[in-house]
mmCIF file of C-alpha atoms in Angstrom:
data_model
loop_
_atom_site.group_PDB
_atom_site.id
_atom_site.type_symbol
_atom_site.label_atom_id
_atom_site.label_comp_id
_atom_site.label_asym_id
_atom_site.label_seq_id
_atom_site.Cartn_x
_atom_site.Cartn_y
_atom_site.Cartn_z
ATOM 1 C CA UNK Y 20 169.229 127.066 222.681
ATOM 2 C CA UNK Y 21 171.956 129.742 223.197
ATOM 3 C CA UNK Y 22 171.404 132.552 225.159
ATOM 4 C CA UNK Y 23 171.439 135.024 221.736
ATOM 5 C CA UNK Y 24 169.104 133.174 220.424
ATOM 6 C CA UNK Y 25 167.033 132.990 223.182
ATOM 7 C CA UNK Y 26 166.799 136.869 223.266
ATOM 8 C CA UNK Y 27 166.724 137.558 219.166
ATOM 9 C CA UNK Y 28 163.250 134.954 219.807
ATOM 10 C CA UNK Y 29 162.307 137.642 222.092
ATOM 11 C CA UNK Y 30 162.965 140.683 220.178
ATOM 12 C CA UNK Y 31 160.907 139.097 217.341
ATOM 13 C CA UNK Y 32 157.786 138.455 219.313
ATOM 14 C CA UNK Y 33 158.208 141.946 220.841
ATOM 15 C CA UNK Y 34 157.910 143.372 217.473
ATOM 16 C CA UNK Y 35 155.075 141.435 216.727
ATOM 17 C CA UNK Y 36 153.749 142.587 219.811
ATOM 18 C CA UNK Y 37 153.992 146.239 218.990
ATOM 19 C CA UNK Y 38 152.609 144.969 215.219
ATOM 20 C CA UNK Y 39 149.419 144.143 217.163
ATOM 21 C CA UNK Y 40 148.956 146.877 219.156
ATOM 22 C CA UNK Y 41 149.349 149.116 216.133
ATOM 23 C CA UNK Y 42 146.936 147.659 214.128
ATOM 24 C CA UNK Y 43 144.712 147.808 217.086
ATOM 25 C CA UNK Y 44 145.490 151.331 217.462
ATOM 26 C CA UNK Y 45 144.973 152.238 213.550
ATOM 27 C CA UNK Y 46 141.294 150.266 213.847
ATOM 28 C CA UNK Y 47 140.232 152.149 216.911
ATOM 29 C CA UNK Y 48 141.452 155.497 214.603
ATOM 30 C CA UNK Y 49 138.806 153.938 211.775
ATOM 31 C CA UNK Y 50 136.114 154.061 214.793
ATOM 32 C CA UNK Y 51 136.965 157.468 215.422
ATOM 33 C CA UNK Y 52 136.164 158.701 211.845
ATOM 34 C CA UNK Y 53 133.249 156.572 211.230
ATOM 35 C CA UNK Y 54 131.720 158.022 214.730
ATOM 36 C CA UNK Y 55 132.413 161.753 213.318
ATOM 37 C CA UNK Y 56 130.699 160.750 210.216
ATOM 38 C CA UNK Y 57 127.579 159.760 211.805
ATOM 39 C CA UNK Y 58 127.499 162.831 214.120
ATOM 40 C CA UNK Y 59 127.902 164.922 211.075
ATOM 41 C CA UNK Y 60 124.748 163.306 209.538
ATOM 42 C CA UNK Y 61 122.950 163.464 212.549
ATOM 43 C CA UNK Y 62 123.857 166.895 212.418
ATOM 44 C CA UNK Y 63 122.802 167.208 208.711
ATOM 45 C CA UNK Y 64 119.418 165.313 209.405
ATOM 46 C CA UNK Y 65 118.400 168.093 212.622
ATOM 47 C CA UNK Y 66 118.654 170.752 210.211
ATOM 48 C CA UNK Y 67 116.746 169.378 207.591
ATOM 49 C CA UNK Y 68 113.425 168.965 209.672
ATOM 50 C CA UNK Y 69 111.345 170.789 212.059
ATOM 51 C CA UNK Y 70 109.826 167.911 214.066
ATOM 52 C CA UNK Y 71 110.596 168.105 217.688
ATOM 53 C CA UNK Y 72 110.856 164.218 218.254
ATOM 54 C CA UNK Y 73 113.256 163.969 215.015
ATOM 55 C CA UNK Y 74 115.221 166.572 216.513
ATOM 56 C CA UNK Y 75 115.401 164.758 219.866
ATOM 57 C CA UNK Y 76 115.982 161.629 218.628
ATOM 58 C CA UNK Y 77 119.128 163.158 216.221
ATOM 59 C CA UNK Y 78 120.687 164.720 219.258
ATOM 60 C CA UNK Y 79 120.558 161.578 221.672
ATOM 61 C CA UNK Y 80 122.084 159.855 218.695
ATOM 62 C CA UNK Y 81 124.787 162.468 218.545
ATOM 63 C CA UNK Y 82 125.431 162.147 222.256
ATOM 64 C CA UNK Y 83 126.009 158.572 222.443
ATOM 65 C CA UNK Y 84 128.314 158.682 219.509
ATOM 66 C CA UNK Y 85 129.899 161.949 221.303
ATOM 67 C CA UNK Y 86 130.065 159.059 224.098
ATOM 68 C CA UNK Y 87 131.842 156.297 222.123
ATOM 69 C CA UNK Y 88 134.306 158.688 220.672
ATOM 70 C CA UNK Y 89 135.322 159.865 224.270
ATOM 71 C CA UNK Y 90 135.930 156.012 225.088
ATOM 72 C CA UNK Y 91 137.436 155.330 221.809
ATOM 73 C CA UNK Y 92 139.998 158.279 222.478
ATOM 74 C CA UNK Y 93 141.045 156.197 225.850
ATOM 75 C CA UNK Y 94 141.570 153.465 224.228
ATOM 76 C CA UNK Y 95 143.762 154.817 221.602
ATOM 77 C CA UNK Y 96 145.647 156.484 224.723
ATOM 78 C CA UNK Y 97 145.749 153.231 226.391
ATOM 79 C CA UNK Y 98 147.331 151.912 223.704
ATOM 80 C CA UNK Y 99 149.804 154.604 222.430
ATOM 81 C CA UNK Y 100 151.012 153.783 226.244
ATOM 82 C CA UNK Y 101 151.725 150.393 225.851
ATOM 83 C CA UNK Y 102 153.373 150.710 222.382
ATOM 84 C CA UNK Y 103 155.862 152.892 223.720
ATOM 85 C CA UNK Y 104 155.967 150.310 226.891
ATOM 86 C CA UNK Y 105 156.848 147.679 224.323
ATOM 87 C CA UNK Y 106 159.391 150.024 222.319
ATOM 88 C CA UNK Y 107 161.389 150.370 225.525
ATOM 89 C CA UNK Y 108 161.151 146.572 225.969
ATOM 90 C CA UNK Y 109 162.552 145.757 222.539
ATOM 91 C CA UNK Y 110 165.515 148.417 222.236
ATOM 92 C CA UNK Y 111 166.309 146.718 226.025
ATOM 93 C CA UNK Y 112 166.833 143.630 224.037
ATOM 94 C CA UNK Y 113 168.589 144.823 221.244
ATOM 95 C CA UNK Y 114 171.074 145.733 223.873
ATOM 96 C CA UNK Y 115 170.885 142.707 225.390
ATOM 97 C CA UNK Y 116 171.403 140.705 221.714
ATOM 98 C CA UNK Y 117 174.626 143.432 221.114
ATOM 99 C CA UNK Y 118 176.310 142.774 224.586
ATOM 100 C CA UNK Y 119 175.806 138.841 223.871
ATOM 101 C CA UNK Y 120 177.282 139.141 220.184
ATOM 102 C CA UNK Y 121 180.260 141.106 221.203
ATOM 103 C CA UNK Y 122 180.730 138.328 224.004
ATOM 104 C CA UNK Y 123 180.874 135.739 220.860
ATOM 105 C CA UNK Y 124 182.958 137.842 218.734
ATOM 106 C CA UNK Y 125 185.433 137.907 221.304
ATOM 107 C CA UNK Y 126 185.354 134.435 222.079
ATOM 108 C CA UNK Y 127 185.786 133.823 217.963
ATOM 109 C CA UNK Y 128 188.619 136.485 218.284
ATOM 110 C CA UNK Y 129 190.289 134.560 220.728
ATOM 111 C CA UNK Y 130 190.030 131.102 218.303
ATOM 112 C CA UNK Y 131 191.387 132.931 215.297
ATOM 113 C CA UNK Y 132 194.447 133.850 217.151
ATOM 114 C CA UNK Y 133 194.929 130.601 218.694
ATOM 115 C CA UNK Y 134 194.878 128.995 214.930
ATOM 116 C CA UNK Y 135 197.044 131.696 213.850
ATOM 117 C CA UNK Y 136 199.702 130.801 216.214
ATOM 118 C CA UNK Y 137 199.386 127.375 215.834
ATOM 119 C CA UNK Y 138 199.939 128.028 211.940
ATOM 120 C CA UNK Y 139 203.080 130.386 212.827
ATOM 121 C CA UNK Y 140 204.904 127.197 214.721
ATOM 122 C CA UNK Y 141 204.120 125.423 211.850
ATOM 123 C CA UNK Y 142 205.637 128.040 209.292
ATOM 124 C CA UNK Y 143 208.785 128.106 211.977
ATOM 125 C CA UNK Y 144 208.777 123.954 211.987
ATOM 126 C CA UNK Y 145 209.155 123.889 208.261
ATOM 127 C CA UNK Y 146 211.753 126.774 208.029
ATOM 128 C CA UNK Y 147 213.623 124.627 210.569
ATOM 129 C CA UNK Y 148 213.311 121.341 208.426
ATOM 130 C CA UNK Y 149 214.274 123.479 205.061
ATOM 131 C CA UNK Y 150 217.352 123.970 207.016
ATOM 132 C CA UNK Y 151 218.346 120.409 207.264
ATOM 133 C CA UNK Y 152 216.956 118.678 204.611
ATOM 134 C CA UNK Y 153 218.246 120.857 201.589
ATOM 135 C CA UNK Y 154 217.256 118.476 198.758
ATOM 136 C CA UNK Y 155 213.717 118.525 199.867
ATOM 137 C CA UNK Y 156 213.936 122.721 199.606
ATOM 138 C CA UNK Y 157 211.609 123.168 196.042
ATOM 139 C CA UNK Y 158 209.081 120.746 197.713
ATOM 140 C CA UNK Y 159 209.122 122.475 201.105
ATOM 141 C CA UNK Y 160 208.579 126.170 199.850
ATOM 142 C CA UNK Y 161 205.525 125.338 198.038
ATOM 143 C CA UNK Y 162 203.938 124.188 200.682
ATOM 144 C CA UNK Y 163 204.978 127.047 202.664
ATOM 145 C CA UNK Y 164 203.577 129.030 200.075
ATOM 146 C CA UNK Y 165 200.549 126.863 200.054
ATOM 147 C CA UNK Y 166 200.075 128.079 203.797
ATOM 148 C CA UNK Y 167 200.761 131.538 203.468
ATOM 149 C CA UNK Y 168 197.908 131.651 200.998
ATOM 150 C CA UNK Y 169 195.297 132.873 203.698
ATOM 151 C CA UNK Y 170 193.135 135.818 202.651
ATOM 152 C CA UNK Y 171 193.651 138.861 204.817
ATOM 153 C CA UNK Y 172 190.965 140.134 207.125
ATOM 154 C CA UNK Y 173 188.906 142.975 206.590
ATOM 155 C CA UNK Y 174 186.081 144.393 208.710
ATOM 156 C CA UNK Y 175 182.413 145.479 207.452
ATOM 157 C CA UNK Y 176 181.512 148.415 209.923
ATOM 158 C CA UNK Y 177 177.342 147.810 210.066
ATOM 159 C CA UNK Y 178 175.504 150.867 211.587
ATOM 160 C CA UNK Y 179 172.004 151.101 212.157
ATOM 161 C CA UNK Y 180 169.966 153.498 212.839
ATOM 162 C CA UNK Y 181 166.376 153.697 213.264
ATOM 163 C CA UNK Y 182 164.599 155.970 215.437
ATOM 164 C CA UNK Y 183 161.673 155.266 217.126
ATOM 165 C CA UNK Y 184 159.561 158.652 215.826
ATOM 166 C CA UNK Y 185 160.911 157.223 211.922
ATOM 167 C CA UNK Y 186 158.882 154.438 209.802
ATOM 168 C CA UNK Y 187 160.516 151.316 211.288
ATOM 169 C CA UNK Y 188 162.473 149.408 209.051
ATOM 170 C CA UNK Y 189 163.750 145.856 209.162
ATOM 171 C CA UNK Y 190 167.616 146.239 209.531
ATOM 172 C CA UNK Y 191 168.022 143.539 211.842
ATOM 173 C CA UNK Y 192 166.904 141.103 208.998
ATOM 174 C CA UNK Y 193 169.389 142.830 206.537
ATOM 175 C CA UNK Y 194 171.475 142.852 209.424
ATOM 176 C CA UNK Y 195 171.155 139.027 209.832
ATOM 177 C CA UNK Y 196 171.163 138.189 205.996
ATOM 178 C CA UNK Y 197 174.541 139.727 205.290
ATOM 179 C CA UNK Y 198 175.802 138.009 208.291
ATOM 180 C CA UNK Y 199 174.514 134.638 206.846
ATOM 181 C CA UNK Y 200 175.999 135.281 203.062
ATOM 182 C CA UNK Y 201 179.199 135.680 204.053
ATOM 183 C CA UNK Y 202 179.302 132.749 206.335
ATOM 184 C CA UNK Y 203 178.524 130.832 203.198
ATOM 185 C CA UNK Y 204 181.545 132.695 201.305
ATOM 186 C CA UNK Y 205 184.816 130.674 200.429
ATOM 187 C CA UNK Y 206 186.958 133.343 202.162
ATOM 188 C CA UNK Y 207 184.239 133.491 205.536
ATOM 189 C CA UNK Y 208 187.107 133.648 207.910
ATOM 190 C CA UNK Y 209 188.321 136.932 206.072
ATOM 191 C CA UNK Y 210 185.695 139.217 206.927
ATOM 192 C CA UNK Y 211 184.409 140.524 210.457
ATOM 193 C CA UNK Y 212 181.266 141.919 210.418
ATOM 194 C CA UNK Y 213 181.415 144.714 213.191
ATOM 195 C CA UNK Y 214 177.339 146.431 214.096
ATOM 196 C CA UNK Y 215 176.683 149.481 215.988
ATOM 197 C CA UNK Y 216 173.062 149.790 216.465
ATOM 198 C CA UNK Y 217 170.701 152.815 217.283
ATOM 199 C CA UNK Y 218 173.316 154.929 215.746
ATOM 200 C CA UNK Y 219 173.920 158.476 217.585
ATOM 201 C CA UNK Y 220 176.501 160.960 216.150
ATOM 202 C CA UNK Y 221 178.954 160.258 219.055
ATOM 203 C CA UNK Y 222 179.657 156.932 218.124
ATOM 204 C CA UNK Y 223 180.351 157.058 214.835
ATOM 205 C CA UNK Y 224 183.809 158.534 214.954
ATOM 206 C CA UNK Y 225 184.841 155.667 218.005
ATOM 207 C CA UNK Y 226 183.589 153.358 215.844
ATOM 208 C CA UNK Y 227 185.653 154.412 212.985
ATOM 209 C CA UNK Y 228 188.593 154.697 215.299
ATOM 210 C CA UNK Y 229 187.712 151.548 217.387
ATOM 211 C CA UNK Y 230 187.649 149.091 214.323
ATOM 212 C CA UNK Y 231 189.640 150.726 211.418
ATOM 213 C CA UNK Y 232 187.036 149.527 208.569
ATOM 214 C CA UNK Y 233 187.556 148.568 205.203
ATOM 215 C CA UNK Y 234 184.272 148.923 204.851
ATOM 216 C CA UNK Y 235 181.766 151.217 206.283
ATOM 217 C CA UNK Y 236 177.839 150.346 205.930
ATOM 218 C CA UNK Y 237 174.749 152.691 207.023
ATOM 219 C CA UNK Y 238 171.576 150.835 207.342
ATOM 220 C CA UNK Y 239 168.694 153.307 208.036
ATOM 221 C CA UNK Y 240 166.950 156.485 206.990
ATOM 222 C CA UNK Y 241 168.025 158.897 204.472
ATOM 223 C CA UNK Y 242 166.603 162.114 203.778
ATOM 224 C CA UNK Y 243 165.907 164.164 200.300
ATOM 225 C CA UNK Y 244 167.876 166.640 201.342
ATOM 226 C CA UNK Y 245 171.120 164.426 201.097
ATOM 227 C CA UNK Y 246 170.967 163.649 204.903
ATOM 228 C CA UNK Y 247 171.384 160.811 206.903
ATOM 229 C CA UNK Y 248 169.288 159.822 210.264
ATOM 230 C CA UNK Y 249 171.079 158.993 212.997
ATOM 231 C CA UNK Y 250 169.399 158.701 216.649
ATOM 232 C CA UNK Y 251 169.462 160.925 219.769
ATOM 233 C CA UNK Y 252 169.931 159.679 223.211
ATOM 234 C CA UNK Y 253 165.869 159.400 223.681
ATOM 235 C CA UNK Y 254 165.724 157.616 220.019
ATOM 236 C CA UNK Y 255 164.280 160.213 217.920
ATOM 237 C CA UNK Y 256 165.414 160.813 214.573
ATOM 238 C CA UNK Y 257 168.872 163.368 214.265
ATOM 239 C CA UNK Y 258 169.299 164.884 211.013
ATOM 240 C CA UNK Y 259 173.153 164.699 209.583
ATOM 241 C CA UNK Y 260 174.099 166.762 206.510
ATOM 242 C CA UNK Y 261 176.349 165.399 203.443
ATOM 243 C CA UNK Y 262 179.056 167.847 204.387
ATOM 244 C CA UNK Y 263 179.107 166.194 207.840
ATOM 245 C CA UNK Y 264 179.502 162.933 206.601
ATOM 246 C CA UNK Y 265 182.378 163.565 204.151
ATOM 247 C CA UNK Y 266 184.733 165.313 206.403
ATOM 248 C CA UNK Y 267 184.052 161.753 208.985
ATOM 249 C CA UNK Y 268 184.851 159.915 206.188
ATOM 250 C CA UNK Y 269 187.860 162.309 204.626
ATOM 251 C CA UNK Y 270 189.609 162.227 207.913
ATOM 252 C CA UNK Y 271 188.986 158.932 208.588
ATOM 253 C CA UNK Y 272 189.702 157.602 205.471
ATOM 254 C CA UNK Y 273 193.088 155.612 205.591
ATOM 255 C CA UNK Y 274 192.161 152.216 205.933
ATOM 256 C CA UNK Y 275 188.655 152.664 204.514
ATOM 257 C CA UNK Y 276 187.884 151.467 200.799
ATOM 258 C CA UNK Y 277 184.189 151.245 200.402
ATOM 259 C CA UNK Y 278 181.461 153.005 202.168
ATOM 260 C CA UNK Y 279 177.908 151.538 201.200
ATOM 261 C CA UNK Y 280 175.182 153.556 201.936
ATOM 262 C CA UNK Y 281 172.165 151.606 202.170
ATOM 263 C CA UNK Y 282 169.943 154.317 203.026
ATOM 264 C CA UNK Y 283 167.046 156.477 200.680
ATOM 265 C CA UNK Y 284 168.665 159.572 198.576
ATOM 266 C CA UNK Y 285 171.995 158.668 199.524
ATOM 267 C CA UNK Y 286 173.328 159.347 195.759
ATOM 268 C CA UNK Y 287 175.077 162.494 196.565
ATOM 269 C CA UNK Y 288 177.042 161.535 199.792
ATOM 270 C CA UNK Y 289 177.826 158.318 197.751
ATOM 271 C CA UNK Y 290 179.530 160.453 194.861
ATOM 272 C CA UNK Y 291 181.155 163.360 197.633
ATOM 273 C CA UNK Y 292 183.087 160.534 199.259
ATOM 274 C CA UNK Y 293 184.133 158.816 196.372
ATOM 275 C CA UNK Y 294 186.755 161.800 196.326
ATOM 276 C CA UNK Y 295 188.683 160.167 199.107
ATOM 277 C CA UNK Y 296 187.982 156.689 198.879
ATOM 278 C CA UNK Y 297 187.828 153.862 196.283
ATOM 279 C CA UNK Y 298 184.469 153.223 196.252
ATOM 280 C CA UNK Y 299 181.070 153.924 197.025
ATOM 281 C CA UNK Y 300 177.768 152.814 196.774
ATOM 282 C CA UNK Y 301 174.467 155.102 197.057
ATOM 283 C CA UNK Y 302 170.506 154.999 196.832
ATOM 284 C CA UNK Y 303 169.279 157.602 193.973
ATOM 285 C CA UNK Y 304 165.741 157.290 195.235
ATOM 286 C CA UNK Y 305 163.956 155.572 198.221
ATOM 287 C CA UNK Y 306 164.730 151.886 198.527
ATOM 288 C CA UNK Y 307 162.398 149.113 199.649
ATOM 289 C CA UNK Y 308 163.289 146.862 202.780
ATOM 290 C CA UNK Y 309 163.303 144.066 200.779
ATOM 291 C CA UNK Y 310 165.209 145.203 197.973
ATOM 292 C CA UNK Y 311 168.000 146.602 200.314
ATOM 293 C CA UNK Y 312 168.595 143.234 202.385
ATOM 294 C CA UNK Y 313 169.060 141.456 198.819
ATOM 295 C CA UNK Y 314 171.453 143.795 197.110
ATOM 296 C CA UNK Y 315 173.247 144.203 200.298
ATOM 297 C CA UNK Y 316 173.567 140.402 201.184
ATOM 298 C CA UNK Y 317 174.255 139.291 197.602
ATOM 299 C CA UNK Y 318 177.065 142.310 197.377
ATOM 300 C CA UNK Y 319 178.817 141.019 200.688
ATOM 301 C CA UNK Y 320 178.553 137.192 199.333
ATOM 302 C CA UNK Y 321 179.978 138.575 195.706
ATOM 303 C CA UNK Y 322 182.867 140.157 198.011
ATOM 304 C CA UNK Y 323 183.169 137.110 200.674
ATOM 305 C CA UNK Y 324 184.143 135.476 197.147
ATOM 306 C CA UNK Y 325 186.863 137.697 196.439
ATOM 307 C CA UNK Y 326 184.962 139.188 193.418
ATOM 308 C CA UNK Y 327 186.127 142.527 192.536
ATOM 309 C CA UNK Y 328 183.233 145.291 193.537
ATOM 310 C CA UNK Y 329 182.295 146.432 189.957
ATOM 311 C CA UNK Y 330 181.661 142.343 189.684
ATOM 312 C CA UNK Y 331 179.694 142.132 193.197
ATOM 313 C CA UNK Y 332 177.728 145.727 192.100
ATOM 314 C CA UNK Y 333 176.560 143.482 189.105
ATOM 315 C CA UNK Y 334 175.690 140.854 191.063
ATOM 316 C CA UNK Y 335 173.729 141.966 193.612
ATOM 317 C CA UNK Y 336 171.564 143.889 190.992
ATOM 318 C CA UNK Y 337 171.114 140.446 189.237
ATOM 319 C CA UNK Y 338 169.941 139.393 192.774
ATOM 320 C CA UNK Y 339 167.136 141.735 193.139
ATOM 321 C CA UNK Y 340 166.129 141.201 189.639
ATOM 322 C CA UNK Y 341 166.402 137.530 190.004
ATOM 323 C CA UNK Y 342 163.628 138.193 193.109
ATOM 324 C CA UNK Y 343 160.848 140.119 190.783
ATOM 325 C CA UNK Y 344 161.691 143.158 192.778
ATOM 326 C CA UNK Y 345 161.954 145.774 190.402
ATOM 327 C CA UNK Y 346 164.380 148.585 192.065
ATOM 328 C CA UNK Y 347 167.759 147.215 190.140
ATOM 329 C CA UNK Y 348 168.452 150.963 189.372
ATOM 330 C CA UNK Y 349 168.331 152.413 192.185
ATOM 331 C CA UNK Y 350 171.690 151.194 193.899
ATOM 332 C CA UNK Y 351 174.816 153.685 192.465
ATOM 333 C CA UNK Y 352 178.340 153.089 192.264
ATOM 334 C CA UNK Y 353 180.897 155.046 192.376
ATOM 335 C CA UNK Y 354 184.864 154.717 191.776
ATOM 336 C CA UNK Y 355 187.466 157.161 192.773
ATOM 337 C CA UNK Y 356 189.275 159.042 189.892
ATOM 338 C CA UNK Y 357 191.506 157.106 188.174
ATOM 339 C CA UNK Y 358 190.937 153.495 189.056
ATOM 340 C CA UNK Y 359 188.436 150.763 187.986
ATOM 341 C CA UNK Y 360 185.618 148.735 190.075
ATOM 342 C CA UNK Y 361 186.514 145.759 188.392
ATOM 343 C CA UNK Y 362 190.619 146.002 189.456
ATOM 344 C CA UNK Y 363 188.930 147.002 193.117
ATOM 345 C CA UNK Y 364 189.332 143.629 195.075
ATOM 346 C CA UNK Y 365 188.595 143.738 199.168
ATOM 347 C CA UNK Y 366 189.033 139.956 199.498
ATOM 348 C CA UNK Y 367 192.245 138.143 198.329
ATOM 349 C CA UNK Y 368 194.888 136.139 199.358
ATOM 350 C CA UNK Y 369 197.569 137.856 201.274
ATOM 351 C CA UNK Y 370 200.321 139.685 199.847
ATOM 352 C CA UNK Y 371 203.928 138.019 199.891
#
């Protein structure tokens, strides 16, 4: 088993781990209430009567329960501790599973330029041969042509961001299920899927600069108030507004085409950034886990295809409506002034 997959195995029993120990948490919290409940009709019953024993009896009842919810409360506290315990333990190995991926990416960087190299000696060997052997020169150009048809590469920015104090959602799987779409795309070797996860403001402008996107994703939180989450240092939620987000993406904005927004009541920063960029995609509402890994993935494998985006948009909604889930509407699209989602293509072969 590789080491990656040795520590995503981890992470996922981690979380399962924490799963547990909230549900044991949220049953000690049912204790809690039923406990009050029965003090409160002890309570009731003492003031009904005037009999001594009753009265006696009510109030030991009312102390013992007074008892259980005192070593109910340490429980709860015992276990509030060891969530966080296990919180620490799986953003550790989120770290771990991003140092190990950008270890493969490299070594997959290094591959692609090897095979591009290898296909430059061979573009030199026929130029050399076209040189000599004249009457073969029709024959000879198509195939050079035939080589040159390699689609161009393009990079999908993915950042993440879910803080710990913030209903957890399940990017990694969305995460994961793009990553798996496109490797099943015909133009796969076209497209490098860049993450940055537990997103904090200072990285999202060296990312920007750092990878020069054509497309930039946010996988997280949004907020009604047309903001996004991102994290701070401790991994509690950090509030950005729209206006924040546009000018990152106005002056960033040379190289960048789409910018998906895959996060709640995103609608509005969609639309404000289609100003300076071809295309956009937001969330008029909240948006299911579920629902978000499908249209996302399907969108990516619509693009991997070389589909334009109005096409992969259409797709992707088929997607989610193929799976009974019944948010189809909520994904937005947006086009810059003057131009057409279904002229948009991201993924084609390369200019001559």
């Amino acid at each position: 088993m590789a080491l990656i997959d040795s520590y995503r195995n981890t992470f996922v029993n981690k979380q399962k781990e924490l799963s547990t120990l909230s549900s044991s948490k949220a049953k000690e919290q049912i204790k809690l209430s039923d406990f009050n409940k029965k003090i409160n009709s002890a309570s009731d019953a003492i003031h009904r009567t005037k009999i001594a024993s009753i009265i006696l009896s009510k109030q030991r009842e009312i102390t013992r329960h007074q008892n259980s919810i005192a070593d109910t409360n340490k429980k709860i506290a015992d276990l509030e501790s060891k969530m966080v315990k296990k919180q620490k333990e799986i953003f550790d190995y989120q770290i771990k599973i991003d140092k190990e991926q950008a270890l493969i990416d490299k070594k997959q960087k290094a591959d692609t330029d090897k095979k591009q190299k290898e296909h430059q000696r061979n573009v030199n060997f026929i130029n050399e041969t076209l040189t000599h052997h004249s009457t073969l020169h029709t024959t000879i150009i198509d195939e050079i042509q035939q080589l040159k048809k390699i689609p161009e590469k393009i990079t999908i920015l993915f950042l993440a961001s879910n803080p710990i104090d913030q209903l957890q959602l399940r990017l990694d799987e969305e995460a994961r299920a793009i990553a798996e779409m496109i490797r099943k795309t015909k133009h796969r070797d076209s497209i490098k899927l860049e993450s940055y996860w537990a997103l904090q403001t200072i990285d999202l402008l060296q990312a920007l600069n750092e990878h020069d996107p054509t497309i930039v994703h946010f996988s997280g939180h949004g907020s009604d108030n047309d903001e996004i989450v991102f994290q701070t240092k401790d991994g509690n939620a950090k509030l950005v507004s729209k206006e924040a987000i546009v000018q990152t993406m106005m002056s960033s904005s040379d190289n960048i085409r789409l910018v998906f927004f895959n996060t709640c009541y995103s609608q509005n920063q969609a639309e404000a950034v289609a100003e300076f960029v071809e295309a956009t995609i937001g969330m008029s509402t909240s948006i299911g886990d579920d629902a978000a890994r499908i249209f996302s993935s399907q969108f990516y494998s619509s693009i991997g295809f070389g589909h334009s985006v109005g096409k992969a948009f259409q797709q992707a909604k088929a997607f989610v409506m193929l799976e009974g889930i019944s948010e189809e509407s909520t994904p937005q699209l947006f086009i810059k002034t003057g131009l057409k989602a279904e002229e948009i293509i991201l993924v084609h072969p390369s200019k001559k």
